[in-house]
Amino acid sequence: MLKISTKGQYALLIMTDLAEQDPEKYVPLKLLSHRHNLSVKYLEQILIQLSKSGLVTGLRGNNGGYKLLKKPEEYTIGEILRALEGDLSPRGNTESNAVSSVGNDVFWKDFEDVINKFVDSVTLEEVAQRNREFNGYDYCI
């Protein structure tokens, strides 16, 4: 069963938050922590993974924090989720031939393709735009 971890879900939440901010300014870790009611330590783990994947950049110091490296429309949800989750396959790794047959293998491959095409077809900007529309505003905070 494909299940996105809480880290993966929070990664998308944080990336969406950053997409809604001034792209020139760094958002302090403590502010992100407060906004989403997450511990600084847990959030830092997520942001370090996002940074290692080349999705965000961080800056230490008084004016420090995190910001996106690219425009929100240049990110796909798939690349964000894969940064935390790895492969988005709905099928666990099995060595046994007992759960394999050509028909089943084709089904699982097609299912995986649908999932990946979907998450790769949605941009971070689309998710951020939905948030802005839901919250009644259409501008950066």
mmCIF file of C-alpha atoms in Angstrom:
data_model
loop_
_atom_site.group_PDB
_atom_site.id
_atom_site.type_symbol
_atom_site.label_atom_id
_atom_site.label_comp_id
_atom_site.label_asym_id
_atom_site.label_seq_id
_atom_site.Cartn_x
_atom_site.Cartn_y
_atom_site.Cartn_z
ATOM 1 C CA MET A 1 0.000 0.000 0.000
ATOM 2 C CA LEU A 2 1.365 3.379 -0.983
ATOM 3 C CA LYS A 3 1.407 5.580 2.068
ATOM 4 C CA ILE A 4 3.056 8.972 2.269
ATOM 5 C CA SER A 5 4.751 9.454 5.650
ATOM 6 C CA THR A 6 4.040 12.420 7.879
ATOM 7 C CA LYS A 7 7.480 13.768 6.929
ATOM 8 C CA GLY A 8 6.455 13.656 3.277
ATOM 9 C CA GLN A 9 3.157 15.358 4.054
ATOM 10 C CA TYR A 10 4.872 18.058 6.124
ATOM 11 C CA ALA A 11 7.473 18.563 3.393
ATOM 12 C CA LEU A 12 4.678 19.416 0.960
ATOM 13 C CA LEU A 13 3.045 21.677 3.573
ATOM 14 C CA ILE A 14 6.294 23.557 4.228
ATOM 15 C CA MET A 15 7.105 23.848 0.530
ATOM 16 C CA THR A 16 3.617 25.247 -0.053
ATOM 17 C CA ASP A 17 4.136 27.752 2.774
ATOM 18 C CA LEU A 18 7.447 28.857 1.248
ATOM 19 C CA ALA A 19 5.787 29.147 -2.182
ATOM 20 C CA GLU A 20 3.325 31.645 -0.711
ATOM 21 C CA GLN A 21 6.086 33.913 0.650
ATOM 22 C CA ASP A 22 8.215 36.641 -0.874
ATOM 23 C CA PRO A 23 10.689 34.641 -3.000
ATOM 24 C CA GLU A 24 13.538 37.024 -2.113
ATOM 25 C CA LYS A 25 13.234 36.616 1.665
ATOM 26 C CA TYR A 26 14.201 33.750 3.920
ATOM 27 C CA VAL A 27 11.453 32.459 6.221
ATOM 28 C CA PRO A 28 12.774 31.824 9.744
ATOM 29 C CA LEU A 29 12.666 28.221 10.953
ATOM 30 C CA LYS A 30 10.958 29.300 14.182
ATOM 31 C CA LEU A 31 8.191 31.033 12.233
ATOM 32 C CA LEU A 32 7.564 27.929 10.121
ATOM 33 C CA SER A 33 7.602 25.846 13.300
ATOM 34 C CA HIS A 34 5.040 28.116 14.956
ATOM 35 C CA ARG A 35 2.761 28.326 11.896
ATOM 36 C CA HIS A 36 2.509 24.560 11.577
ATOM 37 C CA ASN A 37 2.783 23.595 15.239
ATOM 38 C CA LEU A 38 5.874 21.462 14.605
ATOM 39 C CA SER A 39 8.984 21.200 16.733
ATOM 40 C CA VAL A 40 11.967 23.097 15.380
ATOM 41 C CA LYS A 41 14.056 19.914 15.509
ATOM 42 C CA TYR A 42 11.537 17.860 13.470
ATOM 43 C CA LEU A 43 11.051 20.654 10.947
ATOM 44 C CA GLU A 44 14.805 21.076 10.622
ATOM 45 C CA GLN A 45 15.151 17.371 9.711
ATOM 46 C CA ILE A 46 12.636 17.846 6.901
ATOM 47 C CA LEU A 47 14.245 21.042 5.646
ATOM 48 C CA ILE A 48 17.706 19.468 5.672
ATOM 49 C CA GLN A 49 16.404 16.683 3.406
ATOM 50 C CA LEU A 50 14.724 19.228 1.136
ATOM 51 C CA SER A 51 17.964 21.218 1.048
ATOM 52 C CA LYS A 52 20.073 18.132 0.236
ATOM 53 C CA SER A 53 17.645 17.413 -2.617
ATOM 54 C CA GLY A 54 18.214 20.906 -4.010
ATOM 55 C CA LEU A 55 14.654 22.119 -3.370
ATOM 56 C CA VAL A 56 15.311 24.798 -0.738
ATOM 57 C CA THR A 57 18.233 26.820 0.502
ATOM 58 C CA GLY A 58 18.954 27.849 4.040
ATOM 59 C CA LEU A 59 20.775 30.798 5.562
ATOM 60 C CA ARG A 60 22.025 31.029 9.129
ATOM 61 C CA GLY A 61 21.961 34.168 11.226
ATOM 62 C CA ASN A 62 19.566 36.970 12.153
ATOM 63 C CA ASN A 63 18.026 37.248 8.696
ATOM 64 C CA GLY A 64 18.281 33.530 8.114
ATOM 65 C CA GLY A 65 15.731 30.873 7.387
ATOM 66 C CA TYR A 66 14.690 28.957 4.304
ATOM 67 C CA LYS A 67 13.406 29.796 0.858
ATOM 68 C CA LEU A 68 12.728 28.019 -2.419
ATOM 69 C CA LEU A 69 15.550 27.700 -4.927
ATOM 70 C CA LYS A 70 13.216 27.870 -7.920
ATOM 71 C CA LYS A 71 9.877 29.422 -8.783
ATOM 72 C CA PRO A 72 6.901 27.441 -7.385
ATOM 73 C CA GLU A 73 5.718 26.564 -10.889
ATOM 74 C CA GLU A 74 9.067 24.833 -11.545
ATOM 75 C CA TYR A 75 8.538 22.221 -8.799
ATOM 76 C CA THR A 76 6.348 19.170 -9.142
ATOM 77 C CA ILE A 77 4.669 17.525 -6.192
ATOM 78 C CA GLY A 78 6.379 14.322 -7.289
ATOM 79 C CA GLU A 79 9.885 15.687 -6.828
ATOM 80 C CA ILE A 80 8.973 17.069 -3.387
ATOM 81 C CA LEU A 81 7.491 13.772 -2.205
ATOM 82 C CA ARG A 82 10.384 11.750 -3.640
ATOM 83 C CA ALA A 83 12.858 13.948 -1.735
ATOM 84 C CA LEU A 84 11.408 12.537 1.509
ATOM 85 C CA GLU A 85 9.860 9.243 0.435
ATOM 86 C CA GLY A 86 12.134 7.940 -2.275
ATOM 87 C CA ASP A 87 10.398 5.832 -4.909
ATOM 88 C CA LEU A 88 6.606 6.264 -4.986
ATOM 89 C CA SER A 89 5.863 2.672 -5.924
ATOM 90 C CA PRO A 90 2.565 1.262 -4.626
ATOM 91 C CA ARG A 91 4.112 -2.190 -4.521
ATOM 92 C CA GLY A 92 6.532 -3.299 -1.842
ATOM 93 C CA ASN A 93 9.762 -4.947 -2.827
ATOM 94 C CA THR A 94 9.232 -8.691 -2.903
ATOM 95 C CA GLU A 95 11.762 -11.322 -3.786
ATOM 96 C CA SER A 96 9.205 -14.107 -3.925
ATOM 97 C CA ASN A 97 7.776 -15.265 -7.227
ATOM 98 C CA ALA A 98 4.637 -16.261 -5.313
ATOM 99 C CA VAL A 99 3.210 -12.736 -5.692
ATOM 100 C CA SER A 100 4.298 -12.272 -9.281
ATOM 101 C CA SER A 101 2.802 -13.073 -12.641
ATOM 102 C CA VAL A 102 2.958 -11.263 -15.959
ATOM 103 C CA GLY A 103 -0.604 -9.954 -15.597
ATOM 104 C CA ASN A 104 -0.027 -8.794 -12.045
ATOM 105 C CA ASP A 105 3.322 -7.233 -12.906
ATOM 106 C CA VAL A 106 1.759 -5.256 -15.765
ATOM 107 C CA PHE A 107 -1.052 -4.055 -13.464
ATOM 108 C CA TRP A 108 1.396 -2.867 -10.771
ATOM 109 C CA LYS A 109 3.614 -1.144 -13.326
ATOM 110 C CA ASP A 110 0.602 0.641 -14.854
ATOM 111 C CA PHE A 111 -0.610 1.629 -11.362
ATOM 112 C CA GLU A 112 2.819 3.026 -10.498
ATOM 113 C CA ASP A 113 2.876 4.953 -13.783
ATOM 114 C CA VAL A 114 -0.518 6.546 -13.019
ATOM 115 C CA ILE A 115 0.619 7.633 -9.561
ATOM 116 C CA ASN A 116 3.869 9.099 -10.849
ATOM 117 C CA LYS A 117 2.223 10.847 -13.803
ATOM 118 C CA PHE A 118 -0.300 12.423 -11.440
ATOM 119 C CA VAL A 119 2.185 13.719 -8.839
ATOM 120 C CA ASP A 120 4.454 14.931 -11.642
ATOM 121 C CA SER A 121 1.576 16.772 -13.340
ATOM 122 C CA VAL A 122 0.770 18.991 -10.346
ATOM 123 C CA THR A 123 3.051 21.926 -9.595
ATOM 124 C CA LEU A 124 3.774 23.493 -6.240
ATOM 125 C CA GLU A 125 2.291 26.733 -7.587
ATOM 126 C CA GLU A 126 -1.032 24.985 -8.270
ATOM 127 C CA VAL A 127 -1.207 23.760 -4.669
ATOM 128 C CA ALA A 128 -0.218 27.200 -3.331
ATOM 129 C CA GLN A 129 -2.820 28.845 -5.578
ATOM 130 C CA ARG A 130 -5.538 26.549 -4.204
ATOM 131 C CA ASN A 131 -4.498 27.574 -0.689
ATOM 132 C CA ARG A 132 -4.646 31.251 -1.564
ATOM 133 C CA GLU A 133 -8.095 30.845 -3.129
ATOM 134 C CA PHE A 134 -9.368 28.893 -0.129
ATOM 135 C CA ASN A 135 -8.009 31.468 2.295
ATOM 136 C CA GLY A 136 -9.461 34.362 0.291
ATOM 137 C CA TYR A 137 -6.299 36.014 -0.880
ATOM 138 C CA ASP A 138 -4.173 35.919 -3.984
ATOM 139 C CA TYR A 139 -0.867 37.534 -3.059
ATOM 140 C CA CYS A 140 2.343 36.845 -1.205
ATOM 141 C CA ILE A 141 2.406 37.443 2.516
#
